[in-house]
Coordinates of C-alpha atoms and ligand atoms in Angstrom, one line a residue:
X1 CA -28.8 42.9 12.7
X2 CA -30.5 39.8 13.1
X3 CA -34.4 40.3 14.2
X4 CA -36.5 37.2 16.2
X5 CA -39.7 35.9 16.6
X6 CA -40.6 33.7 19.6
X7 CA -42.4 30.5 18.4
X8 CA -45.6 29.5 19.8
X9 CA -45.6 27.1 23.1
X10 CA -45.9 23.3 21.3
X11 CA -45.8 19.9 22.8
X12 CA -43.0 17.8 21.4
X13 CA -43.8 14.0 21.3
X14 CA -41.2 11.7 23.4
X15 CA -40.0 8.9 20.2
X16 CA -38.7 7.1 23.0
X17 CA -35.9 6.2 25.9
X18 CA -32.5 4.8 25.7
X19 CA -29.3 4.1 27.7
X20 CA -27.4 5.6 25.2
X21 CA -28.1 8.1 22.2
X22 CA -25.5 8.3 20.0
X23 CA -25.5 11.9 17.7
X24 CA -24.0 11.2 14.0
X25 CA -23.2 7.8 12.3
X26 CA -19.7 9.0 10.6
X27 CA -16.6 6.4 11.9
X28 CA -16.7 7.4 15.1
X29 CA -20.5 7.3 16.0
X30 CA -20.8 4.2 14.5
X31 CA -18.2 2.7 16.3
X32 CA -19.7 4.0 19.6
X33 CA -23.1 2.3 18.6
X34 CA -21.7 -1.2 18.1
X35 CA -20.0 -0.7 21.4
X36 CA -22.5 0.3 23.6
X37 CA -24.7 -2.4 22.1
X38 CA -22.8 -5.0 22.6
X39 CA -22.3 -4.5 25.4
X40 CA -26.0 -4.6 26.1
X41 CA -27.3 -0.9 26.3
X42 CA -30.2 -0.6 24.7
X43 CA -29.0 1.9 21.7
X44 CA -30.1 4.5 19.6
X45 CA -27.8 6.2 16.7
X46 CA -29.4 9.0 15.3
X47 CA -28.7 10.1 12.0
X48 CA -29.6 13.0 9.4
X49 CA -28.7 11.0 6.1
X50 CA -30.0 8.0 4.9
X51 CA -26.7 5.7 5.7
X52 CA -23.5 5.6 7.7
X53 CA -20.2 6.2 7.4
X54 CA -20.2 9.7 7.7
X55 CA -17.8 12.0 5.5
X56 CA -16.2 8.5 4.2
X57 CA -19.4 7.9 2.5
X58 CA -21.6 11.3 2.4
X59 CA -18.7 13.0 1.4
X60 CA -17.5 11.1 -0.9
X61 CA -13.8 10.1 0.5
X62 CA -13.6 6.6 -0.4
X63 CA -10.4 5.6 2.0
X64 CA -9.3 4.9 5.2
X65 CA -6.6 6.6 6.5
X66 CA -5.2 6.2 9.9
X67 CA -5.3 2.3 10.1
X68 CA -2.0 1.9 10.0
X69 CA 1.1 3.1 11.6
X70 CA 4.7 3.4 10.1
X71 CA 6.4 1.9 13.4
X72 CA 10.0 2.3 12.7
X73 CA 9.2 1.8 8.6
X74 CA 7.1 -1.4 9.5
X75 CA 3.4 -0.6 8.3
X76 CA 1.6 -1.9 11.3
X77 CA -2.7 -2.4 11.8
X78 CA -2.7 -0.5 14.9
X79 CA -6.8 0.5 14.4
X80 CA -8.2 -3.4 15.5
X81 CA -10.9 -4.4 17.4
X82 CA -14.9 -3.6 16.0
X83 CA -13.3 -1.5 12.7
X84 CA -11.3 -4.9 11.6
X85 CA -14.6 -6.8 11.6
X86 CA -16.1 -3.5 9.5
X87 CA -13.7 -3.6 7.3
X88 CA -14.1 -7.1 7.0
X89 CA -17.7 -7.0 6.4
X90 CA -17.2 -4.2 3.3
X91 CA -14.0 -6.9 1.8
X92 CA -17.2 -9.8 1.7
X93 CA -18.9 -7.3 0.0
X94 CA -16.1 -7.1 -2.6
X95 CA -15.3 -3.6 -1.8
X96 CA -12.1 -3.8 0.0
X97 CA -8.9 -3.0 -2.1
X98 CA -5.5 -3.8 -0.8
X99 CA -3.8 -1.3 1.6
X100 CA -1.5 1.4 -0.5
X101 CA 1.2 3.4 0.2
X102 CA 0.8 7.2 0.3
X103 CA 2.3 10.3 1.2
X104 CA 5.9 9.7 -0.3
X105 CA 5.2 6.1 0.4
X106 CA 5.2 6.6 4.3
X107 CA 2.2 5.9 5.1
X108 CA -0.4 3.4 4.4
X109 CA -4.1 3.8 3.0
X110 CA -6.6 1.4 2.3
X111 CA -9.8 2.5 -0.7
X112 CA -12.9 1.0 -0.7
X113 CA -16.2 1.2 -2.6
X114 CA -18.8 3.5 -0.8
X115 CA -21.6 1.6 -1.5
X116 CA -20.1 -1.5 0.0
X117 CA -19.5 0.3 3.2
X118 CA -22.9 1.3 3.7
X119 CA -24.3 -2.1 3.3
X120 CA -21.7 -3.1 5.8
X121 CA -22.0 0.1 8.4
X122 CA -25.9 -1.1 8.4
X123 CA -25.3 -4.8 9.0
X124 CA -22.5 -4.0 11.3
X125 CA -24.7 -1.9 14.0
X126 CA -27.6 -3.8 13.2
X127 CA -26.2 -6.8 14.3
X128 CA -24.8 -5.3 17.0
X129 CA -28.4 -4.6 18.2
X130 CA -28.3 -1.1 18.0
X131 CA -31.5 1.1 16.8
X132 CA -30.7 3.0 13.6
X133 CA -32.7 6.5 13.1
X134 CA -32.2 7.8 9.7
X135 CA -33.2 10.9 8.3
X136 CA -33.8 12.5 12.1
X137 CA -31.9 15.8 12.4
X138 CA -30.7 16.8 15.8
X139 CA -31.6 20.5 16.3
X140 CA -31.3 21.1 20.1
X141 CA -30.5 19.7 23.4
X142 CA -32.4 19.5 26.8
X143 CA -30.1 19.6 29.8
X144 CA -31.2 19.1 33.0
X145 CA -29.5 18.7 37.0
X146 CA -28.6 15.7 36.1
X147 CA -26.8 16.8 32.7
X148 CA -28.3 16.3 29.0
X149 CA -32.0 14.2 29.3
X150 CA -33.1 14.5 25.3
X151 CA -31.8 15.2 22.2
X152 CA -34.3 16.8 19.8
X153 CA -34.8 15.9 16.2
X154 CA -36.8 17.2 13.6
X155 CA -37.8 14.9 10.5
X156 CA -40.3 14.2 8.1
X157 CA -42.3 12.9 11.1
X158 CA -42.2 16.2 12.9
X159 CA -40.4 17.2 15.8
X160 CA -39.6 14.6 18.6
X161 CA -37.7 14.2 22.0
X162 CA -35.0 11.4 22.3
X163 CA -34.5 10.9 25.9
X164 CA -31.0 8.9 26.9
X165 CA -29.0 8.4 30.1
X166 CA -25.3 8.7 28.4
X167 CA -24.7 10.3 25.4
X168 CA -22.2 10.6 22.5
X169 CA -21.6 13.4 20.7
X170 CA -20.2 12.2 16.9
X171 CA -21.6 14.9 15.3
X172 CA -18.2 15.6 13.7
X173 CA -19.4 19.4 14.5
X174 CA -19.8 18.8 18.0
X175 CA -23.7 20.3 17.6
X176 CA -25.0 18.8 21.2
X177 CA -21.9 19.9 23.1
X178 CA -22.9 23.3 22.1
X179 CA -26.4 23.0 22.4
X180 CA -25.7 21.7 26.0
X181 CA -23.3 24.7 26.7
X182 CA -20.0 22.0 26.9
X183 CA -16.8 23.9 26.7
X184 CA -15.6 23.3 23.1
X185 CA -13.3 26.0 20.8
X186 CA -13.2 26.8 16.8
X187 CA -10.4 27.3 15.2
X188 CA -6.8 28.0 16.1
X189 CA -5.8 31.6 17.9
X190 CA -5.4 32.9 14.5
X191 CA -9.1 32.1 13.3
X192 CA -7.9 29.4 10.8
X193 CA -9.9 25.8 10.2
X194 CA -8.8 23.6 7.9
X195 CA -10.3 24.1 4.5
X196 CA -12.9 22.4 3.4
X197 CA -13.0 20.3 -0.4
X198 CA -15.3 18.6 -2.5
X199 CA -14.3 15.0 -3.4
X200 CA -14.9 13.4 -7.1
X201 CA -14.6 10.0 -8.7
X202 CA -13.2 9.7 -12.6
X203 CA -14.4 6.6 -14.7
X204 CA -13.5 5.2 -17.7
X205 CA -9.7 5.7 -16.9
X206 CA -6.8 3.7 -18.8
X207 CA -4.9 2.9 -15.7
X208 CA -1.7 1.8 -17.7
X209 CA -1.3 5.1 -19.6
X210 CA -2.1 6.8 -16.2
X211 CA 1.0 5.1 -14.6
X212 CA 1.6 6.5 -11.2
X213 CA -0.4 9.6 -12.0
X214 CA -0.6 10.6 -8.4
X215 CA 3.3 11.7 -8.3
X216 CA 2.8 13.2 -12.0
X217 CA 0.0 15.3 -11.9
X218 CA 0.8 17.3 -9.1
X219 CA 3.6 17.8 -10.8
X220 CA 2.3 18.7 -14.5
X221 CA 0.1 21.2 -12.2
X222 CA 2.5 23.0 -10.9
X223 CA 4.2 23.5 -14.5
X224 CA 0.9 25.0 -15.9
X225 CA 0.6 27.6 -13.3
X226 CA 4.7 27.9 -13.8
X227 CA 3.4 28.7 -17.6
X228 CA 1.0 31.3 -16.6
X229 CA -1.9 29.3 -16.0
X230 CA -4.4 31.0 -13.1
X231 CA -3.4 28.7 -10.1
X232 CA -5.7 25.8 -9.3
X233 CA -7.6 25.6 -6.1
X234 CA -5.0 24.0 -4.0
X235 CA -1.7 22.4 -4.5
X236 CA -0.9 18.4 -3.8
X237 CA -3.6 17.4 -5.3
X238 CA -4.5 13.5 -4.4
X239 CA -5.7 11.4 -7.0
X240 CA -5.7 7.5 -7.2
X241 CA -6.9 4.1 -8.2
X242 CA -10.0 2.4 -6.6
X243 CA -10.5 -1.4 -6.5
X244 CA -10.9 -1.1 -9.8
X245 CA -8.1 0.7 -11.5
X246 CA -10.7 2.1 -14.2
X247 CA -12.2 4.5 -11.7
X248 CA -10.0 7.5 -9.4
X249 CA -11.0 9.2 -6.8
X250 CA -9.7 12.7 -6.5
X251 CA -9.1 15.1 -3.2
X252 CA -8.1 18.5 -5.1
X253 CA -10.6 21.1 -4.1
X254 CA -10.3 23.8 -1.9
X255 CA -13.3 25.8 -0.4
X256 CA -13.0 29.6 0.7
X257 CA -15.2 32.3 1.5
X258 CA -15.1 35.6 -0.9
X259 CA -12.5 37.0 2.0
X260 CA -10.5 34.3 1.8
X261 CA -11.3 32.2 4.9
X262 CA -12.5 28.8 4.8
X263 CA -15.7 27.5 4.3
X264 CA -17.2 27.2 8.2
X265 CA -19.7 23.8 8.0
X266 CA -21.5 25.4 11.1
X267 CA -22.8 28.1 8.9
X268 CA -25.7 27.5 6.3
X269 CA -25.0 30.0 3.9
X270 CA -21.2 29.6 3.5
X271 CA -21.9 25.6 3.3
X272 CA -24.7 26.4 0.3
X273 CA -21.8 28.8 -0.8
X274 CA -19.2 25.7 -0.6
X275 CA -21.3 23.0 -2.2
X276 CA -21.4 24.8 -5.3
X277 CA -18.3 26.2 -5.6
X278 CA -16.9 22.6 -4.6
X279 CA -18.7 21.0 -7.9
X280 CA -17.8 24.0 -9.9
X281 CA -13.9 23.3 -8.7
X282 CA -14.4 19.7 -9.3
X283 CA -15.6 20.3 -13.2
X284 CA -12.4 22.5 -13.9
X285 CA -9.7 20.0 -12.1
X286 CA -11.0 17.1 -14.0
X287 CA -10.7 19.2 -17.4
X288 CA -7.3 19.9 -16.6
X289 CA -6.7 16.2 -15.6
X290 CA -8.4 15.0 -18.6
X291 CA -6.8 17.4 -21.3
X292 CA -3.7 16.9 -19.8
X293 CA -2.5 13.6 -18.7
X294 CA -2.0 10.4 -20.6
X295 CA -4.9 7.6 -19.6
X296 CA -7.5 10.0 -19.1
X297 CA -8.9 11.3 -22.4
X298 CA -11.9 9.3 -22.3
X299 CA -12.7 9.3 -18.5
X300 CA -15.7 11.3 -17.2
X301 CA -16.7 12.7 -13.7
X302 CA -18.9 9.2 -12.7
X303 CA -19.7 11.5 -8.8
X304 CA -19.2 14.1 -7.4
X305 CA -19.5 13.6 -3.0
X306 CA -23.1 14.0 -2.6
X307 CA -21.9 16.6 0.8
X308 CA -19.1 19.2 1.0
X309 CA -16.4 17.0 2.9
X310 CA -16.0 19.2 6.1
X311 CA -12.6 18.7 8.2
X312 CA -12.9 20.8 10.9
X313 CA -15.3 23.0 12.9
X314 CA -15.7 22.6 16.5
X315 CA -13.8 20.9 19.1
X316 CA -14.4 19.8 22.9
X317 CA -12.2 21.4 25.4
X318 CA -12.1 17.9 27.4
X319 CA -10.0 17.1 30.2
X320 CA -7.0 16.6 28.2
X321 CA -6.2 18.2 24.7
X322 CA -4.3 16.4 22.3
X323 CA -1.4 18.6 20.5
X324 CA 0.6 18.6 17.3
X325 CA 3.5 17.9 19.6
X326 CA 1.3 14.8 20.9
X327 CA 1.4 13.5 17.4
X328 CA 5.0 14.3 16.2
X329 CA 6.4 13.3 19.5
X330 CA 4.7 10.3 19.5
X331 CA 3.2 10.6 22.9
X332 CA 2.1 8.0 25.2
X333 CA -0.8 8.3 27.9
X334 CA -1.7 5.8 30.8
X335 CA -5.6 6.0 30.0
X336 CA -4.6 5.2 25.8
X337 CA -8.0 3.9 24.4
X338 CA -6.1 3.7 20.9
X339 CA -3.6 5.0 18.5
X340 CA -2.9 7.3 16.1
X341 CA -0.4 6.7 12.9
X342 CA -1.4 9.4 10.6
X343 CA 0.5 12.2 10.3
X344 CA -0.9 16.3 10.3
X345 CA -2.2 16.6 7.2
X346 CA -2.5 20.3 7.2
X347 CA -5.3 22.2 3.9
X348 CA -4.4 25.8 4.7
X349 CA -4.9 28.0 2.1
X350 CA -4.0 27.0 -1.4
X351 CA -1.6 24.0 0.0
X352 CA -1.5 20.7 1.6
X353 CA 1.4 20.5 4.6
X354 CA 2.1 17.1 5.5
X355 CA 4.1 16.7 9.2
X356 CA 5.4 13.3 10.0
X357 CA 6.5 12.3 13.4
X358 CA 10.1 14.2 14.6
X359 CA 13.2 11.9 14.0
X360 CA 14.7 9.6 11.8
X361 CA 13.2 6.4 13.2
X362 CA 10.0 7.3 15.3
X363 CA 7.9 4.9 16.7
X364 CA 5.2 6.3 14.8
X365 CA 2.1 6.5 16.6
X366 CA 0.8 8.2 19.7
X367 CA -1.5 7.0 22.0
X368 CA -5.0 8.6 22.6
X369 CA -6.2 9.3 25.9
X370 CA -9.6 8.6 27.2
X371 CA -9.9 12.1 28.8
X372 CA -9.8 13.5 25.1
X373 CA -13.6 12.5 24.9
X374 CA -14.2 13.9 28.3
X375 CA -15.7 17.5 28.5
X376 CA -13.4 19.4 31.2
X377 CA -16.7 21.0 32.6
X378 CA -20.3 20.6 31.5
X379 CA -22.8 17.4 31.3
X380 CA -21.6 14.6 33.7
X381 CA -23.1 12.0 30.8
X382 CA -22.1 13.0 27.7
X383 CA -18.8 11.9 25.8
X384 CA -17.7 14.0 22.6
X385 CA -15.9 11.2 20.1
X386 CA -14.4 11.7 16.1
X387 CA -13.0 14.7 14.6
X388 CA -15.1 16.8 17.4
X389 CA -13.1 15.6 20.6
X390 CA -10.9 17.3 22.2
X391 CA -7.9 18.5 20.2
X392 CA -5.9 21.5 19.3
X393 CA -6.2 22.8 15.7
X394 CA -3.0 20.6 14.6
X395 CA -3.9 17.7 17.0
X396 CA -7.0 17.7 14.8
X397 CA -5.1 17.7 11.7
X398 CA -4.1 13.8 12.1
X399 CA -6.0 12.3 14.7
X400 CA -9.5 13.4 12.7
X401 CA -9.4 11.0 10.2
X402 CA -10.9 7.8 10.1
X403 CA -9.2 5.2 12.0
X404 CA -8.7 7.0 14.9
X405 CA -12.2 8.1 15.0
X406 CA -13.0 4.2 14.5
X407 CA -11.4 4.1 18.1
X408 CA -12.3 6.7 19.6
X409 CA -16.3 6.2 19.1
X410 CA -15.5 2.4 20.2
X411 CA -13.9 3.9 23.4
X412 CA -16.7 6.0 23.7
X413 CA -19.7 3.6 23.8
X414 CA -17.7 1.2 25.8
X415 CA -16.9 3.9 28.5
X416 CA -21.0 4.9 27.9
X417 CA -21.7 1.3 29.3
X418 CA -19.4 1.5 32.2
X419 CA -20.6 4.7 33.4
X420 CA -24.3 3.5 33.6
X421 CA -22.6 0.4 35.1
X422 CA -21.2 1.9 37.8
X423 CA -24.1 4.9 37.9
X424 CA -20.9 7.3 37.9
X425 CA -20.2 10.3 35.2
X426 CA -18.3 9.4 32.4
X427 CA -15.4 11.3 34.0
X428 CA -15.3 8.6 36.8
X429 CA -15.3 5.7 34.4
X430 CA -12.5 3.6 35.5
X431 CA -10.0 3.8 32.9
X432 CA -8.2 0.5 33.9
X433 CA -11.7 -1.4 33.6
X434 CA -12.1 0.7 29.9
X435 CA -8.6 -0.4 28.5
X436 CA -9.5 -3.9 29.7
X437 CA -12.8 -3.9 27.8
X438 CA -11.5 -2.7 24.9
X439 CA -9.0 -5.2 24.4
X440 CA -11.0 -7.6 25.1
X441 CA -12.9 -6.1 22.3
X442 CA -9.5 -6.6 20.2
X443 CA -8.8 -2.9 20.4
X444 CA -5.0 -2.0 20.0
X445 CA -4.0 0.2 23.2
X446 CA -0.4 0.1 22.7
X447 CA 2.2 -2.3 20.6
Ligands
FAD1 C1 -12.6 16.2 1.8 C2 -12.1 15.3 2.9 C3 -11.3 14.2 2.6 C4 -10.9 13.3 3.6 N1 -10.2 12.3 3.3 C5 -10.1 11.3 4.2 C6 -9.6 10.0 3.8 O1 -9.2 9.8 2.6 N2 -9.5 9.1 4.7 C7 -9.8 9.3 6.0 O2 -9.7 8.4 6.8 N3 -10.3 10.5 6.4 C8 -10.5 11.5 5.5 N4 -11.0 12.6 5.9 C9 -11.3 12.9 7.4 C10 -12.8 12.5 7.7 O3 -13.5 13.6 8.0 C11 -12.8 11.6 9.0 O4 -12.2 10.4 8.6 C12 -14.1 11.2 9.6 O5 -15.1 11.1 8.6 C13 -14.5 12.0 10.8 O6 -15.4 11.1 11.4 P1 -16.5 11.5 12.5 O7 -17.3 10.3 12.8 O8 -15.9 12.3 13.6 O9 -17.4 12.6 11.7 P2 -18.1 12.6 10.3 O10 -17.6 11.6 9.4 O11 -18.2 14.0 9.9 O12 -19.6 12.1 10.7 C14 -20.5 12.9 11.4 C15 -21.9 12.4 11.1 O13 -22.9 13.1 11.9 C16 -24.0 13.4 11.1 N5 -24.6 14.6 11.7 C17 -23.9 15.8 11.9 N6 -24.7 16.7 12.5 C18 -25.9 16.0 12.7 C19 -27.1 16.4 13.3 N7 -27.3 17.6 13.9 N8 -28.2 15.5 13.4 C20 -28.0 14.3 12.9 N9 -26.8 13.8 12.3 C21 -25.8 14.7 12.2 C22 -23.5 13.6 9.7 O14 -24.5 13.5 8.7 C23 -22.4 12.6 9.6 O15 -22.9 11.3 9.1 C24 -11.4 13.6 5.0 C25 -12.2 14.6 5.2 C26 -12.6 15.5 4.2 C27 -13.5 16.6 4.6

């Protein structure tokens, strides 16, 4: 039973007033930044860590998935627009490597350094003339008649009031649609999320004796348990080269609750529970990896993601919810503000369940519709953008990861600006006028 106390009345000081307030600098806040700022709203992204990029940097990820689309076994860029000149940025900074096949060489992926992309996550909002505030964590809402008027932050300042007109939620855990009672759902009717894991990067790897050591490890780890080893976190363990081939990353943790469940990154406990499991998991995958597999018996652990990499925890019921069907059927939508190529990449419990796209020769992307970002009831001024929008549970599973969270936070600032422009709700933002704006932009609305 949880007891209360009720805090003292205090006066909050206002930090200031912008058009738009953007909540989290992962891909998809970041991309709704740049957006709204260049297209001349004054900007504020607010954000609890010290740099961008979001999981693909805090949590260690280290690729971009979901740039690309297999259009009928062509691998297409179908994520343009402000992420091209992103990406661009991090490849001056030398930390681009060449796209890479993955998946049973159906898909492609492209790794990149992490510190590379937050020197070029700063430059690229920056000089889109957006306000950066770093180390500010949002810990309430203030709604109003006219929908949300302030987001509130504590930091090592103290606590302050962020007033905005239009507001983007890219929390990745949807914290201000729920502070601001938005209609949003957790997990899928059976209570599942996708599990959470704890990335890690190897050094001091031989990369020729490692060979193609991401089809042969999963493999040699399936043996052991075969043998009689105790099984390993997950199955389908991902581990590859970065720009350098001396250093791997490696995706093949697995966090769970003592019942079984996975880790929820909404709850404090289970994520302190999560981070220290994830490192623990990390420590005895590498051993394995290191004992057991030709290139890698001097490499060491050289990080391990600095953040538990969380996939999935709430999501916006918005005016149109994007399905597993969506994806696999390749859907198309008249309001598309982007696309989609990656596949459901599904971490339920002790596995990884990859589901491609139905047929023999799909077209390989679906579109996403603007009324994703669009909360079916609640705040007139708020747009929910990134792994938070509005998904099912297996919608989630593909359309979360980073390119189409480049586009959907682009979207998302862009329709920001039109909304003030017109002084409508975002729901009313003409979605003719968006698309148009967007590709202007260089987006990719359709092929
Ligand atoms: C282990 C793991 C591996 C993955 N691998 C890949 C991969 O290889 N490639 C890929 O493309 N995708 C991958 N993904 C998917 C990845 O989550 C998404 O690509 C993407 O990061 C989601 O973007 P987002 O902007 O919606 O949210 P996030 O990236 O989660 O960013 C949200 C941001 O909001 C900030 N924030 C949250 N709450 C607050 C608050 N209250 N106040 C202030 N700031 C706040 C966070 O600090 C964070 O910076 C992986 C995910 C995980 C967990």
């Amino acid at each position: 039973m949880t007891s209360y106390v009720t805090e003292p009345t205090r006066e909050t000081p206002v930090l200031g007033e912008w058009e738009v307030v953007v909540l989290g600098g992962g891909p998809a806040g970041l991309a709704a930044a740049t957006a709204a700022a260049r297209a001349g709203r004054s900007t504020l992204l607010v954000e609890k860590g010290g740099y961008l990029g979001g999981a693909g940097t805090g949590g260690g990820l280290s690729t971009f998935c979901g740039m690309y689309s297999n259009v009928h076994g062509e691998h297409v860029l179908t994520v343009r627009g402000h992420a091209t000149e992103l990406l661009e940025r991090i490849d001056r900074l030398g930390g681009l490597r060449a796209p890479h096949l993955s998946f049973a060489d159906r898909i492609q992926a492209q790794a990149y350094d992490i510190p590379a992309y937050r020197s070029a996550a700063d430059e690229h909002v920056l000089a889109a003339g957006a306000q950066l505030l770093y180390h500010a964590f949002a810990v309430g809402a203030i709604t109003g008649p006219s929908g949300i008027e302030a987001v509130v932050v504590e930091s090592k300042s103290g606590r302050g009031i962020l007033r905005g007109q239009v507001f983007i939620d890219s929390s990745g855990d949807g914290d201000l649609m729920a502070w601001s009672g938005t209609g949003h759902e957790k997990a899928d009717p059976y209570g599942d999320m996708l599990f959470p894991s704890t990335m890690f990067r190897i050094n001091a790897v031989d990369d020729e004796r490692a060979g193609p050591a991401w089809k042969t490890l999963p493999r040699l780890m399936d043996e052991a348990v075969a043998a009689g080893r105790p099984r390993f976190p997950r199955r389908g363990a991902i581990v590859r080269p970065q720009r350098d081939a001396i250093e791997w990353r490696a995706n093949a943790t697995q966090l769970r609750n003592p019942d079984g469940s996975a880790v929820d990154g909404t709850d404090v406990w289970q994520l302190t529970h999560g981070e220290v499991q994830g490192r623990a998991q990390a420590q005895e995958v590498f051993g394995f990896i290191r004992e057991n597999h030709p290139g890698f018996e001097r490499s060491y652990i050289v990080d391990i993601g600095p953040e538990i990499g969380i996939r999935e925890t709430r999501r916006l019921l918005g005016r149109y919810v994007l399905t597993e069907d969506d994806v696999r059927s390749c859907a198309r939508f008249e309001d598309s503000i982007g696309l989609n190529g990656w596949p459901v990449e599904a971490h339920v419990d002790g596995d990884l369940d990859i589901r491609w796209p139905y047929g023999d020769d799909p077209v390989g992307y679906n579109q996403l519709p603007y009324r994703v970002l669009v909360p079916s009831e609640g705040p007139g001024n708020l747009l929910v953008a990134g792994r938070c929008a509005s998904m099912t549970h297996g919608g989630q599973s593909a359309a979360r990861v980073a390119g189409p969270c480049f586009a959907m936070g682009q979207a998302a600032g862009t329709a920001a600006h039109l909304a003030l422009k017109a002084r409508s709700t975002v729901a009313e933002v003409d979605t003719g006028e968006l698309r148009a704006e967007l590709e202007e932009e260089g987006a990719c609305l359709t092929l």
